[in-house]
XYZ file of C-alpha atoms in Angstrom:
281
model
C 61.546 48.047 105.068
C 59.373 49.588 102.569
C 60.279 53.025 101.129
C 57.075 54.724 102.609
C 58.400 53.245 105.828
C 61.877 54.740 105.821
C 62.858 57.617 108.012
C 64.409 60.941 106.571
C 67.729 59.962 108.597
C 67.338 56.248 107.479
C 66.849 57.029 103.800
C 69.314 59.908 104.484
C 72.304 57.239 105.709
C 71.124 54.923 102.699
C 71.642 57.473 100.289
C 74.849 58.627 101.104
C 76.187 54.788 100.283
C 73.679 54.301 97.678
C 71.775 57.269 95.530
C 69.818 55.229 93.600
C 67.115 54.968 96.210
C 66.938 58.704 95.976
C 64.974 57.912 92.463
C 61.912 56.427 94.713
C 61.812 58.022 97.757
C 58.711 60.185 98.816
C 58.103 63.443 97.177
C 58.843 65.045 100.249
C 62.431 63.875 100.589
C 62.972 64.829 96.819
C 62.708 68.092 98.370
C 65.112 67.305 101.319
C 67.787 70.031 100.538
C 70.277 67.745 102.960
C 68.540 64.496 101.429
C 69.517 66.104 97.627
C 72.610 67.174 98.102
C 74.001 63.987 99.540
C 72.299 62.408 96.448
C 73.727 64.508 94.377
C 77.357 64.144 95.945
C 76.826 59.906 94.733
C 76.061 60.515 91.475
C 75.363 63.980 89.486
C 72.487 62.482 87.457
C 70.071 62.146 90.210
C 69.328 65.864 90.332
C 66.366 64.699 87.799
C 64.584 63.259 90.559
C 64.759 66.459 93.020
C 61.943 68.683 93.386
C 62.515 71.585 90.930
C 62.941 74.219 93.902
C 66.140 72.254 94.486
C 67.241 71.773 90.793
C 67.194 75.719 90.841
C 69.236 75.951 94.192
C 72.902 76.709 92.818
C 75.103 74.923 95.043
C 73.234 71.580 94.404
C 73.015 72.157 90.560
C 76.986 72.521 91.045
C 77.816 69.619 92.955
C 75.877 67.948 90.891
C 77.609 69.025 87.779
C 81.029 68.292 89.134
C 80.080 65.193 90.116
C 78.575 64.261 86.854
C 78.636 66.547 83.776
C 75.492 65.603 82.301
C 73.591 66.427 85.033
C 73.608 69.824 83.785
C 70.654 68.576 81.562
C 68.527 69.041 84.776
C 69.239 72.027 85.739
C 66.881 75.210 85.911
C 66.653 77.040 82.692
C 68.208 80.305 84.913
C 71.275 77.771 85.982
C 71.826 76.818 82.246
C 72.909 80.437 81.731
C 75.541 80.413 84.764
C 78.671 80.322 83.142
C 80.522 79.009 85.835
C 77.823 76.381 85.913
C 78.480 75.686 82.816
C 82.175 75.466 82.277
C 82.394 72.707 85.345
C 79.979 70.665 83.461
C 81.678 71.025 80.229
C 84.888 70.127 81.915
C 84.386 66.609 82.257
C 81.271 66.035 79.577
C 80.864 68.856 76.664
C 77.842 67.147 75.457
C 76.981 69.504 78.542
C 77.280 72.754 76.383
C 74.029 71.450 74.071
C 72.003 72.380 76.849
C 73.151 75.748 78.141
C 71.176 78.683 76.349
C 71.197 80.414 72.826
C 72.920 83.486 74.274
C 75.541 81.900 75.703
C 76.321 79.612 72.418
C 76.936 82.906 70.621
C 79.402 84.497 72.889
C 82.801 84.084 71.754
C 84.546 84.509 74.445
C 82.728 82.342 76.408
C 82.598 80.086 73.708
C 86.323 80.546 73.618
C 86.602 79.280 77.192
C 84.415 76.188 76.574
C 86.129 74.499 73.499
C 89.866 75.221 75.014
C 88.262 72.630 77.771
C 86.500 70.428 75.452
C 86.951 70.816 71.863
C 84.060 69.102 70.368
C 81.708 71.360 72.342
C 82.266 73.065 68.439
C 79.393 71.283 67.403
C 76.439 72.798 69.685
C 77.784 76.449 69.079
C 76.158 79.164 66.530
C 76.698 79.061 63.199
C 78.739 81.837 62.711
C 81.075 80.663 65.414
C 81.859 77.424 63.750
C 82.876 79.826 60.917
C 85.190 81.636 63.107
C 88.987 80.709 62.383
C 90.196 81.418 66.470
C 87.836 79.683 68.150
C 87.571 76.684 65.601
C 91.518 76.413 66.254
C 91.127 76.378 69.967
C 88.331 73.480 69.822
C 90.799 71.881 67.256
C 94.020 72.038 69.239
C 92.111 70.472 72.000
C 90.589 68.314 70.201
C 91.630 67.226 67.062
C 88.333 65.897 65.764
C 86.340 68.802 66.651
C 87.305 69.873 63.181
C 84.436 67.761 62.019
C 81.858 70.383 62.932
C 84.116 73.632 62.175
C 82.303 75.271 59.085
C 82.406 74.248 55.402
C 84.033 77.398 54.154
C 86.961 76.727 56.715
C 87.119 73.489 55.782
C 87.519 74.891 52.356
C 89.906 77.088 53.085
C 93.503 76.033 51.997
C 95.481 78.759 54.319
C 93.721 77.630 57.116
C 93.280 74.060 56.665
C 97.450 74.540 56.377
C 97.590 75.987 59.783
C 95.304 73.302 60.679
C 97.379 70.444 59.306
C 100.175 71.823 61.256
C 98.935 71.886 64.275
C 97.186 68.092 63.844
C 97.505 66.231 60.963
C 95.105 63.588 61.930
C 92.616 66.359 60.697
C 93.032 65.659 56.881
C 90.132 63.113 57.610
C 87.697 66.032 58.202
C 88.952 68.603 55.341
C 86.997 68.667 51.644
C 87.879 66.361 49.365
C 89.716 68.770 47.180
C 91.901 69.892 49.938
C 92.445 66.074 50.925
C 93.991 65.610 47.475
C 96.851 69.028 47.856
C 100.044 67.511 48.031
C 101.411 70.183 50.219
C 99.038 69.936 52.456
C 98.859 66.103 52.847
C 102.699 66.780 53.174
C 102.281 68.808 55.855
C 99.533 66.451 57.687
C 101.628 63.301 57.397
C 104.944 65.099 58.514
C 103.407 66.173 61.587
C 101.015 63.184 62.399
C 102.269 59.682 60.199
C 99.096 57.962 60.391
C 97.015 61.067 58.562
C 98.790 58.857 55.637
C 95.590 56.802 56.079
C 92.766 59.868 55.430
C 94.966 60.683 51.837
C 93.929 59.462 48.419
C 95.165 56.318 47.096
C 97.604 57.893 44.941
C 99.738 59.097 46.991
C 100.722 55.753 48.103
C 103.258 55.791 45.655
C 104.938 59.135 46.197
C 107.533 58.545 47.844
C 108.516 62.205 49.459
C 105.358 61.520 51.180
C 105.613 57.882 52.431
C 109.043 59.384 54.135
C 107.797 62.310 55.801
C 105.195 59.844 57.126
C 107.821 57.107 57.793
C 110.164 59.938 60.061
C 107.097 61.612 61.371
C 107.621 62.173 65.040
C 105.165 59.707 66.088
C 105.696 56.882 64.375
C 108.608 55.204 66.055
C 108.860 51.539 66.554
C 106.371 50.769 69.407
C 103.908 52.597 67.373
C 103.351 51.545 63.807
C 100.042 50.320 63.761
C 96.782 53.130 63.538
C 93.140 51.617 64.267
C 90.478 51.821 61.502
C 87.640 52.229 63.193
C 84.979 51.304 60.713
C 86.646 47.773 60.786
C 87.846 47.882 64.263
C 91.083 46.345 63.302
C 94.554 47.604 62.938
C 96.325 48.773 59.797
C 99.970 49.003 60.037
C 102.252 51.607 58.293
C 103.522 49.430 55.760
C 100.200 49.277 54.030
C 100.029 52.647 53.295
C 103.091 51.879 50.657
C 102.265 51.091 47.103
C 104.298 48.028 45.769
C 105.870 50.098 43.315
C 108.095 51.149 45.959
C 109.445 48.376 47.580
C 113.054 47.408 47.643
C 113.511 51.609 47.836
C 116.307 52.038 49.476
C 115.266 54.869 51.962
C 112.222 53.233 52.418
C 113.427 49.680 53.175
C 116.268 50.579 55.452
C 113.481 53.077 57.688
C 111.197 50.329 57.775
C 113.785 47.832 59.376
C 114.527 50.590 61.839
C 110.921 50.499 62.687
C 109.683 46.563 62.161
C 113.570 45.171 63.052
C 112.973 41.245 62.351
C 108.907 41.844 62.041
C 109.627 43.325 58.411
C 108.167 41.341 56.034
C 110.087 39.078 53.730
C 108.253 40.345 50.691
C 109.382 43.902 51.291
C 113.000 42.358 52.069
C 113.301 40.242 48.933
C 111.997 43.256 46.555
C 114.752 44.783 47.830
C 117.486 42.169 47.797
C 116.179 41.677 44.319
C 116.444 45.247 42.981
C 120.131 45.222 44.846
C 120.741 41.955 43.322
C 119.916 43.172 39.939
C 121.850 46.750 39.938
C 125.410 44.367 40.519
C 124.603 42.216 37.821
């Protein structure tokens, strides 16, 4: 049966099992409230096809949005300011927040609110909140990556790039270069997270008060020795982060058994066994 053909209570039942019809039925059942909201209830993201009326009628814009974050994109301009609107988007899609209004992206509380549920909603706020050390640390304990977007001069600064560090230290990857190259503060990264080892300069591969506060980091145990580059897609284990110079250490070699057991590899062992071997000569 054509669409033209169809029935508001036959398109109705169809669109409770399947929205996507909703996308070509007649311009008068785009204006169905019933027909809408059962739409809506399938799949958020069909509130683009409703008759505006309807994508201004709260309690469809908020199924809609709890159905589907992103359908917050079609919402009324006056629904893009409802901040309960806008929080039950954000909770399950903060690319949400890019489309709520100026006003809203300035208020800090509010703002507050929004990156403690989603921290990378950092990046659609105003300027001078990305610049603002409490919220930036509630996107960021969320969210460890929403760092990238927090403000250069925070980014710059070494107190709070500390606190930072301490909280995740996976964020050394988004901090300035110069700050990337503090030893105290790529100590404090890799003691808290052992794979921020990766985001550090090369040199530091041989210092070996760092490779051990990465080695005893509290996540890096044995099932979990292995971090994902994601520009090559493929997995770097924690041994590579070790500059030759220090293998056969003895701290170093007898943590790394505890971790790899018989997967250590023989070169590691045998720089070891030779450096023993040498010392009862």
């Amino acid at each position: 049966m054509s669409m033209q053909n169809r029935s508001r209570e036959e398109l109705l039942a169809e669109v409770k099992s399947d929205c996507s019809v909703f996308q070509i039925a007649a311009e008068e059942f785009r204006a169905d409230r019933e027909i809408v909201m059962a739409a809506v209830s399938q799949n958020g993201r069909v509130l683009q096809y409703a008759a505006e009326p309807l994508q201004a009628d709260r309690d469809i814009v908020m199924v809609a949005v709890s159905q589907n974050g992103s359908a917050f994109e079609f919402a009324s301009e006056p629904l893009k300011a409802d901040r309960e609107i806008v929080l039950a988007a954000v909770s399950l899609d903060g690319r949400a927040f890019e489309f709520t209004t100026e006003f809203l992206k300035e208020d800090k509380e509010f703002v507050k609110a929004a990156v403690s549920q989603k921290g990378r909603v950092l990046q659609y706020v105003s300027k001078p909140l990305k610049a603002d050390r409490e919220i930036v640390m509630a996107a960021v304990s969320q969210n460890v990556t929403a760092f990238e977007f927090a403000s250069v001069d925070l980014k710059e600064d070494r107190e709070f790039v500390m606190a930072v560090m301490s909280q995740n230290g996976m964020a050394l990857y988004f901090t300035s270069d110069d700050l990337r190259g503090d030893r105290e503060i790529v100590m404090t990264a890799v003691s808290q997270k052992g794979f921020a080892f990766y985001f550090a300069p090369e040199h530091f591969k041989g210092d070996k008060d760092i490779i051990l506060a990465a080695l005893f980091a509290p996540n890096i145990t044995r099932g979990n020795i292995h971090v994902l580059n994601h520009d090559t897609m493929k997995f770097v284990e924690i041994i590579e982060f070790i500059s030759k110079d220090l293998y056969g250490d003895e701290e170093i070699t007898f943590r790394l058994i505890d971790l790899y057991g018989d997967d250590l590899s023989l070169e590691f062992l045998y720089c070891f066994v030779q450096k023993y071997s040498n010392l009862l000569k």
